[in-house]
């Protein structure tokens, strides 16, 4: 190949590569803005439903810069990544144009952002949500310089070929863009078509589909949270309202002490449900960085020292069984299993810890009525109550075993229910021993009898 051929080939391939790179950057930028829009809409939903907290947990992977500003443009809530930062942008959407996608380098920290600004509602005092991702500003200056450097003769010679090849190459990217545009926040079940092979476009399609899957799972978790909370909180709220209305209509027939006692009972139940719901959501998002080596028999003894149970607990503990766990979460597992056993036992509860191959086995057994085999998976669903346990007098929020299952699965363990030797329920928890690899469940944890 002569020097002239090498030069002509380089002049053709370099601009094509730059154009392709710029096009892919544009597609990636659009994909990022798709994610920032999804995150902004998710936060807007929490604002409209009155569930906004000062510290926001992002539901879209990679979108870690989130702020909510009031009409005076003060930050009233933010994610961990944006905590303590001033407003990320001066863009303020109007009621006629409530959604703006921008690129900004307004602040030295956090730096340049791809950012979506979303006005929550048309009202004058509507807050604005900023959702962004850190990244350098995209530029086509290199492409323009390269194209301008070509001679008119070279453009005439290779223009048609370049156009044909580039158009053919970018056709799958344009198809991905069109398919992404059809996927909305209300229905995240759609996926883009994955081209065959392992080139950049195929990997981009797989990455986009992976992002959509994680986003769909995250949104589904939040939807379940709202559905479960609204379903279970309705009963105590309605009971509390009925008691107060009856007292207002018939004050002469109302015993104040009795009214206060019943009202406080409903308030206590509401508080317990809300606490468990928040804990369950936190357990689903917990980081493995807080785990440490924990002596499992010691954790059982420590938990029992702080309890005042109605029935005795018999211990069968083998020393030297250690697991890698988050201590507060492990304590919550023990507490919930013991609470459940104490509620349903007739005379005694038994806790056993032993080593079984490369796992630590923890069992909590009671001598109660037991759990029918057909219901042994269902007891881990949120707010599930079996026929013998429907009465509110049994206590519990219906979330205790859901919390147990989520924590155990997050620690790479398993849990199941069997029949105990005394005829009641036997909950078996298996966790990897300290030093063994932890493999979290690949599937999304089920919602969690208590």
Coordinates of C-alpha atoms in Angstrom, one line a residue:
X1 CA 0.0 0.0 0.0
X2 CA 1.5 3.3 -1.1
X3 CA 1.8 6.4 1.2
X4 CA -0.9 8.1 -0.9
X5 CA -3.3 5.2 -0.2
X6 CA -2.5 5.3 3.5
X7 CA -3.2 9.1 3.6
X8 CA -6.4 8.8 1.7
X9 CA -7.6 5.9 3.9
X10 CA -6.7 7.9 7.1
X11 CA -8.6 10.9 5.8
X12 CA -11.6 8.8 5.2
X13 CA -11.7 6.8 8.3
X14 CA -10.8 9.5 10.9
X15 CA -13.7 11.8 10.0
X16 CA -16.1 8.8 9.9
X17 CA -14.9 7.6 13.4
X18 CA -15.3 11.2 14.7
X19 CA -18.8 11.5 13.3
X20 CA -19.8 8.1 14.6
X21 CA -18.4 9.0 18.1
X22 CA -20.2 12.3 18.1
X23 CA -23.5 10.6 17.2
X24 CA -23.1 8.0 19.9
X25 CA -22.3 10.8 22.4
X26 CA -25.6 12.5 21.4
X27 CA -27.5 9.2 21.9
X28 CA -25.9 8.7 25.3
X29 CA -26.7 12.3 26.3
X30 CA -30.3 11.6 25.3
X31 CA -30.3 8.4 27.3
X32 CA -28.9 10.3 30.3
X33 CA -31.6 12.9 30.0
X34 CA -34.2 10.1 29.8
X35 CA -32.9 8.9 33.2
X36 CA -32.8 12.4 34.7
X37 CA -36.4 12.9 33.5
X38 CA -37.5 9.6 35.0
X39 CA -35.8 10.5 38.4
X40 CA -37.3 14.0 38.4
X41 CA -40.8 12.6 37.7
X42 CA -40.4 10.0 40.5
X43 CA -39.5 12.7 43.0
X44 CA -42.4 14.8 41.8
X45 CA -44.7 11.9 42.5
X46 CA -43.5 11.7 46.1
X47 CA -44.1 15.5 46.5
X48 CA -47.6 15.2 45.1
X49 CA -48.4 12.3 47.5
X50 CA -46.9 14.1 50.5
X51 CA -44.1 11.6 51.0
X52 CA -41.1 13.9 50.4
X53 CA -38.3 13.7 52.9
X54 CA -35.3 16.1 53.3
X55 CA -32.9 13.3 52.2
X56 CA -33.9 11.9 48.8
X57 CA -33.0 8.3 47.8
X58 CA -32.6 8.1 44.0
X59 CA -34.6 5.4 42.2
X60 CA -32.7 5.6 38.9
X61 CA -29.2 4.2 39.0
X62 CA -26.5 6.7 38.2
X63 CA -28.7 9.8 38.8
X64 CA -27.2 10.8 42.2
X65 CA -27.6 14.6 42.1
X66 CA -31.2 15.5 43.1
X67 CA -32.5 18.7 44.6
X68 CA -36.0 20.1 45.4
X69 CA -36.3 24.0 45.5
X70 CA -39.1 26.0 46.9
X71 CA -40.5 29.1 45.0
X72 CA -37.9 31.2 46.8
X73 CA -35.2 28.9 45.2
X74 CA -34.1 27.5 48.5
X75 CA -33.0 23.9 48.6
X76 CA -35.6 22.0 50.8
X77 CA -34.5 18.4 50.0
X78 CA -31.6 16.7 48.2
X79 CA -29.9 13.4 47.6
X80 CA -26.7 12.4 49.3
X81 CA -24.6 13.4 46.3
X82 CA -26.1 16.9 46.2
X83 CA -26.2 17.4 50.0
X84 CA -24.9 20.8 51.0
X85 CA -24.5 22.1 47.5
X86 CA -26.2 25.3 46.3
X87 CA -28.9 25.1 43.6
X88 CA -27.5 23.2 40.7
X89 CA -29.0 25.5 38.0
X90 CA -30.7 28.9 37.5
X91 CA -33.2 27.4 35.1
X92 CA -36.7 27.8 36.4
X93 CA -39.4 26.1 34.3
X94 CA -42.7 27.9 33.7
X95 CA -46.2 26.5 33.9
X96 CA -46.3 26.5 30.1
X97 CA -43.0 24.7 29.7
X98 CA -42.6 22.6 32.9
X99 CA -39.8 20.3 31.8
X100 CA -36.3 21.5 30.7
X101 CA -33.2 19.5 29.8
X102 CA -30.0 21.5 30.2
X103 CA -26.2 21.1 30.3
X104 CA -24.7 23.3 33.0
X105 CA -21.3 24.0 34.6
X106 CA -22.7 26.7 36.9
X107 CA -20.9 25.6 40.0
X108 CA -17.3 24.5 40.5
X109 CA -18.8 21.7 42.6
X110 CA -20.2 19.3 41.6
X111 CA -19.0 20.4 38.2
X112 CA -20.6 20.0 34.8
X113 CA -24.1 18.3 34.8
X114 CA -26.6 16.9 32.4
X115 CA -29.7 18.1 34.3
X116 CA -33.5 18.0 34.1
X117 CA -35.5 20.8 35.7
X118 CA -39.2 19.8 36.4
X119 CA -41.9 22.0 37.7
X120 CA -44.1 19.9 40.0
X121 CA -47.4 21.7 39.2
X122 CA -48.9 24.7 37.5
X123 CA -49.4 26.6 40.8
X124 CA -47.4 29.8 41.4
X125 CA -45.9 28.3 44.6
X126 CA -45.0 25.0 42.9
X127 CA -41.5 23.6 43.8
X128 CA -39.0 22.6 41.2
X129 CA -37.1 19.3 41.0
X130 CA -33.5 19.2 39.7
X131 CA -32.2 15.7 38.8
X132 CA -28.7 15.5 37.2
X133 CA -25.7 13.4 36.5
X134 CA -22.1 14.6 36.6
X135 CA -20.4 14.5 33.2
X136 CA -18.4 16.7 30.9
X137 CA -20.0 18.9 28.3
X138 CA -20.4 17.3 24.9
X139 CA -18.7 19.1 22.1
X140 CA -18.6 18.7 18.3
X141 CA -15.7 21.1 17.9
X142 CA -13.2 18.3 17.0
X143 CA -15.6 17.0 14.4
X144 CA -16.0 20.5 12.9
X145 CA -12.3 21.1 12.8
X146 CA -11.6 17.7 11.2
X147 CA -14.2 18.3 8.5
X148 CA -13.0 21.8 7.8
X149 CA -9.5 20.5 7.3
X150 CA -10.5 18.3 4.4
X151 CA -10.0 19.6 0.9
X152 CA -12.8 20.1 -1.5
X153 CA -11.4 17.3 -3.7
X154 CA -11.4 14.8 -0.9
X155 CA -15.0 15.7 0.1
X156 CA -16.1 15.2 -3.5
X157 CA -14.2 11.8 -3.7
X158 CA -15.3 10.2 -0.4
X159 CA -18.5 12.2 0.5
X160 CA -21.0 9.7 -1.0
X161 CA -19.2 6.7 0.4
X162 CA -18.9 8.3 3.9
X163 CA -22.6 9.2 3.8
X164 CA -23.7 5.7 2.9
X165 CA -21.4 3.9 5.4
X166 CA -22.3 6.3 8.3
X167 CA -26.0 6.1 7.6
X168 CA -25.9 2.3 7.6
X169 CA -23.9 2.2 10.8
X170 CA -26.1 4.7 12.7
X171 CA -29.4 3.1 11.6
X172 CA -29.4 0.8 14.7
X173 CA -28.6 3.8 17.0
X174 CA -31.5 5.8 15.5
X175 CA -33.7 2.8 16.1
X176 CA -32.6 2.7 19.7
X177 CA -33.4 6.4 20.1
X178 CA -36.8 6.0 18.6
X179 CA -37.6 3.0 20.9
X180 CA -36.4 4.9 23.9
X181 CA -38.7 7.8 23.0
X182 CA -41.7 5.5 23.1
X183 CA -40.9 4.2 26.7
X184 CA -42.7 6.4 29.3
X185 CA -42.4 6.5 33.1
X186 CA -45.9 5.1 33.4
X187 CA -44.9 1.9 31.5
X188 CA -41.3 0.9 31.8
X189 CA -41.8 -2.6 30.5
X190 CA -40.6 -1.8 27.0
X191 CA -37.1 -2.7 25.9
X192 CA -34.9 -1.7 22.9
X193 CA -33.9 -4.2 20.3
X194 CA -30.4 -5.6 20.8
X195 CA -28.4 -5.9 17.6
X196 CA -26.4 -9.1 17.2
X197 CA -22.7 -9.0 17.9
X198 CA -20.6 -7.3 20.6
X199 CA -19.8 -3.9 19.1
X200 CA -20.5 -0.5 20.7
X201 CA -24.1 -0.3 19.5
X202 CA -24.9 -3.8 20.8
X203 CA -23.3 -3.0 24.1
X204 CA -25.2 0.3 24.3
X205 CA -28.5 -1.5 23.6
X206 CA -27.7 -4.0 26.4
X207 CA -26.7 -1.2 28.8
X208 CA -29.9 0.7 28.0
X209 CA -32.0 -2.5 28.6
X210 CA -30.2 -3.1 31.9
X211 CA -30.8 0.4 33.0
X212 CA -34.5 0.1 32.1
X213 CA -34.8 -3.1 34.1
X214 CA -33.2 -1.6 37.2
X215 CA -35.4 1.5 36.9
X216 CA -38.6 -0.7 36.5
X217 CA -37.6 -2.7 39.6
X218 CA -37.0 0.4 41.6
X219 CA -40.3 2.0 40.6
X220 CA -42.1 -1.3 41.4
X221 CA -40.6 -1.3 44.9
X222 CA -41.9 2.2 45.5
X223 CA -45.3 1.4 44.1
X224 CA -45.6 -1.7 46.4
X225 CA -44.6 0.5 49.3
X226 CA -47.3 3.1 48.6
X227 CA -49.9 0.3 47.9
X228 CA -49.1 -1.6 51.1
X229 CA -49.0 1.5 53.3
X230 CA -52.3 2.9 52.0
X231 CA -54.0 -0.5 52.4
X232 CA -52.8 -1.3 55.9
X233 CA -52.9 2.2 57.4
X234 CA -56.6 2.7 56.3
X235 CA -58.0 0.5 59.1
X236 CA -56.5 2.2 62.2
X237 CA -57.0 5.6 60.8
X238 CA -60.7 4.9 60.1
X239 CA -61.1 3.4 63.6
X240 CA -59.4 6.4 65.2
X241 CA -61.6 8.8 63.2
X242 CA -64.8 6.9 64.2
X243 CA -63.9 7.1 67.9
X244 CA -63.3 10.8 67.8
X245 CA -66.4 11.5 65.8
X246 CA -68.6 9.5 68.2
X247 CA -67.0 11.4 71.1
X248 CA -67.8 14.7 69.5
X249 CA -71.4 13.7 68.7
X250 CA -72.1 12.2 72.1
X251 CA -69.7 13.8 74.6
X252 CA -72.0 13.0 77.6
X253 CA -71.7 9.2 76.8
X254 CA -67.9 9.3 76.3
X255 CA -65.5 8.0 79.0
X256 CA -62.4 10.1 78.5
X257 CA -60.0 7.5 79.8
X258 CA -61.4 4.8 77.6
X259 CA -61.4 7.0 74.6
X260 CA -57.8 8.0 75.1
X261 CA -56.7 4.4 75.7
X262 CA -58.3 3.2 72.5
X263 CA -57.0 6.1 70.5
X264 CA -53.5 5.6 71.8
X265 CA -53.8 2.0 70.8
X266 CA -54.6 2.9 67.2
X267 CA -51.8 5.5 67.2
X268 CA -49.3 2.9 68.5
X269 CA -50.3 0.6 65.7
X270 CA -49.9 3.3 63.1
X271 CA -46.5 4.2 64.5
X272 CA -45.4 0.5 64.4
X273 CA -46.6 0.0 60.8
X274 CA -44.9 3.2 59.6
X275 CA -41.6 2.2 61.4
X276 CA -41.6 -1.2 59.9
X277 CA -42.4 0.1 56.4
X278 CA -39.5 2.5 56.6
X279 CA -37.2 -0.1 58.0
X280 CA -38.2 -2.5 55.2
X281 CA -37.5 0.0 52.5
X282 CA -34.1 0.8 54.1
X283 CA -33.2 -2.9 54.3
X284 CA -33.9 -3.2 50.6
X285 CA -31.4 -0.3 49.9
X286 CA -28.8 -1.2 52.5
X287 CA -25.2 -1.2 51.6
X288 CA -22.9 -4.3 52.4
X289 CA -20.2 -1.9 53.5
X290 CA -21.6 -1.9 57.1
X291 CA -21.1 -5.7 57.6
X292 CA -18.7 -7.1 60.1
X293 CA -17.8 -10.4 61.7
X294 CA -20.5 -11.3 64.2
X295 CA -20.6 -14.2 66.7
X296 CA -24.0 -15.6 66.1
X297 CA -24.5 -17.4 69.5
X298 CA -23.3 -14.2 71.2
X299 CA -25.8 -12.2 69.2
X300 CA -28.6 -14.5 70.3
X301 CA -27.6 -14.3 74.0
X302 CA -27.4 -10.5 73.7
X303 CA -30.9 -10.2 72.1
X304 CA -32.5 -12.4 74.8
X305 CA -30.9 -10.4 77.7
X306 CA -32.9 -7.3 76.6
X307 CA -36.2 -9.1 76.3
X308 CA -39.0 -9.8 78.8
X309 CA -40.9 -12.6 77.1
X310 CA -44.1 -14.3 78.4
X311 CA -42.7 -17.8 77.8
X312 CA -39.2 -19.2 78.4
X313 CA -36.7 -19.7 75.6
X314 CA -34.6 -22.8 75.5
X315 CA -31.1 -22.3 73.9
X316 CA -29.1 -24.9 72.0
X317 CA -26.1 -22.9 70.9
X318 CA -22.8 -24.2 69.4
X319 CA -20.0 -21.8 70.0
X320 CA -17.6 -20.5 67.3
X321 CA -20.3 -19.9 64.6
X322 CA -19.5 -16.5 63.1
X323 CA -21.2 -14.7 60.1
X324 CA -20.5 -11.6 58.2
X325 CA -23.5 -9.3 58.9
X326 CA -24.7 -5.9 59.7
X327 CA -25.2 -6.1 63.5
X328 CA -28.4 -4.0 63.8
X329 CA -30.0 -5.8 60.9
X330 CA -29.0 -9.2 62.4
X331 CA -30.5 -8.1 65.7
X332 CA -33.7 -7.2 63.9
X333 CA -33.9 -10.7 62.3
X334 CA -33.5 -12.3 65.8
X335 CA -36.0 -9.9 67.4
X336 CA -38.7 -10.5 64.7
X337 CA -38.3 -14.3 64.7
X338 CA -38.5 -14.4 68.6
X339 CA -41.5 -12.0 68.6
X340 CA -43.3 -14.2 66.1
X341 CA -42.5 -17.4 68.1
X342 CA -43.6 -15.9 71.4
X343 CA -46.9 -14.8 69.8
X344 CA -47.8 -18.3 68.6
X345 CA -46.1 -20.6 71.2
X346 CA -48.1 -22.3 73.9
X347 CA -45.4 -23.3 76.4
X348 CA -41.9 -22.8 75.1
X349 CA -39.7 -21.3 72.4
X350 CA -36.4 -22.9 71.2
X351 CA -33.5 -21.2 69.5
X352 CA -30.7 -23.3 68.0
X353 CA -27.4 -22.2 66.4
X354 CA -25.0 -24.6 64.8
X355 CA -22.6 -25.0 61.9
X356 CA -23.8 -26.9 58.9
X357 CA -21.2 -27.4 56.2
X358 CA -20.2 -23.9 55.0
X359 CA -23.2 -22.3 56.5
X360 CA -24.5 -21.1 59.9
X361 CA -27.9 -22.5 60.7
X362 CA -30.2 -20.5 63.0
X363 CA -33.6 -22.0 63.9
X364 CA -36.4 -20.5 66.0
X365 CA -39.1 -23.1 66.9
X366 CA -42.4 -22.9 68.8
X367 CA -45.0 -25.4 70.0
X368 CA -48.0 -23.5 68.6
X369 CA -50.5 -24.4 65.9
X370 CA -47.8 -24.4 63.2
X371 CA -48.2 -23.2 59.6
X372 CA -49.9 -25.3 56.9
X373 CA -47.5 -26.4 54.1
X374 CA -49.6 -24.5 51.5
X375 CA -49.0 -21.2 53.4
X376 CA -45.2 -21.5 54.1
X377 CA -44.2 -19.2 51.3
X378 CA -47.1 -16.8 51.7
X379 CA -46.1 -16.0 55.3
X380 CA -43.2 -13.9 54.0
X381 CA -45.5 -11.6 52.0
X382 CA -46.2 -8.1 53.4
X383 CA -49.3 -7.9 55.6
X384 CA -50.2 -11.6 55.1
X385 CA -52.2 -13.1 58.0
X386 CA -53.3 -16.7 58.1
X387 CA -56.8 -17.6 59.4
X388 CA -55.6 -18.4 62.9
X389 CA -53.7 -15.2 63.1
X390 CA -56.1 -12.7 61.7
X391 CA -57.1 -11.1 65.0
X392 CA -55.3 -7.8 65.7
X393 CA -55.0 -9.0 69.3
X394 CA -52.1 -11.2 68.2
X395 CA -50.1 -8.0 67.7
X396 CA -47.5 -7.4 65.0
X397 CA -47.7 -5.3 61.9
X398 CA -47.7 -8.0 59.3
X399 CA -44.2 -6.9 58.2
X400 CA -41.9 -8.7 60.6
X401 CA -41.3 -11.8 58.5
X402 CA -41.0 -9.7 55.3
X403 CA -38.2 -7.7 57.0
X404 CA -36.5 -11.0 58.1
X405 CA -36.6 -12.4 54.5
X406 CA -35.3 -9.3 52.9
X407 CA -32.4 -9.0 55.4
X408 CA -31.5 -12.7 55.1
X409 CA -31.5 -12.6 51.3
X410 CA -29.5 -9.4 51.2
X411 CA -26.9 -11.2 53.3
X412 CA -26.7 -14.1 50.8
X413 CA -28.7 -16.4 53.0
X414 CA -32.0 -18.3 52.8
X415 CA -35.0 -18.8 55.1
X416 CA -37.7 -21.4 55.1
X417 CA -40.5 -22.7 57.4
X418 CA -40.8 -26.3 58.5
X419 CA -42.8 -28.2 61.2
X420 CA -41.1 -28.2 64.6
X421 CA -40.7 -31.4 66.7
X422 CA -43.3 -29.9 69.1
X423 CA -45.8 -29.5 66.2
X424 CA -45.5 -25.7 65.8
X425 CA -43.5 -23.6 63.3
X426 CA -39.7 -23.9 62.8
X427 CA -38.0 -21.0 61.0
X428 CA -34.6 -22.1 59.5
X429 CA -32.2 -19.3 58.6
X430 CA -29.0 -20.2 56.7
X431 CA -26.2 -17.6 56.4
X432 CA -22.7 -18.0 54.9
X433 CA -20.0 -18.4 57.5
X434 CA -17.6 -15.5 58.0
X435 CA -14.9 -15.9 55.3
X436 CA -17.3 -17.6 52.8
X437 CA -18.3 -15.6 49.7
X438 CA -21.7 -13.8 50.1
X439 CA -24.0 -14.3 47.1
X440 CA -27.1 -12.1 47.4
X441 CA -30.3 -13.4 45.8
X442 CA -30.4 -12.7 42.1
X443 CA -34.2 -12.1 42.1
X444 CA -36.0 -9.2 43.6
X445 CA -36.9 -10.2 47.3
X446 CA -40.6 -11.1 47.8
X447 CA -42.6 -8.8 50.1
X448 CA -42.5 -10.2 53.4
X449 CA -46.4 -13.4 58.7
X450 CA -45.9 -11.6 61.7

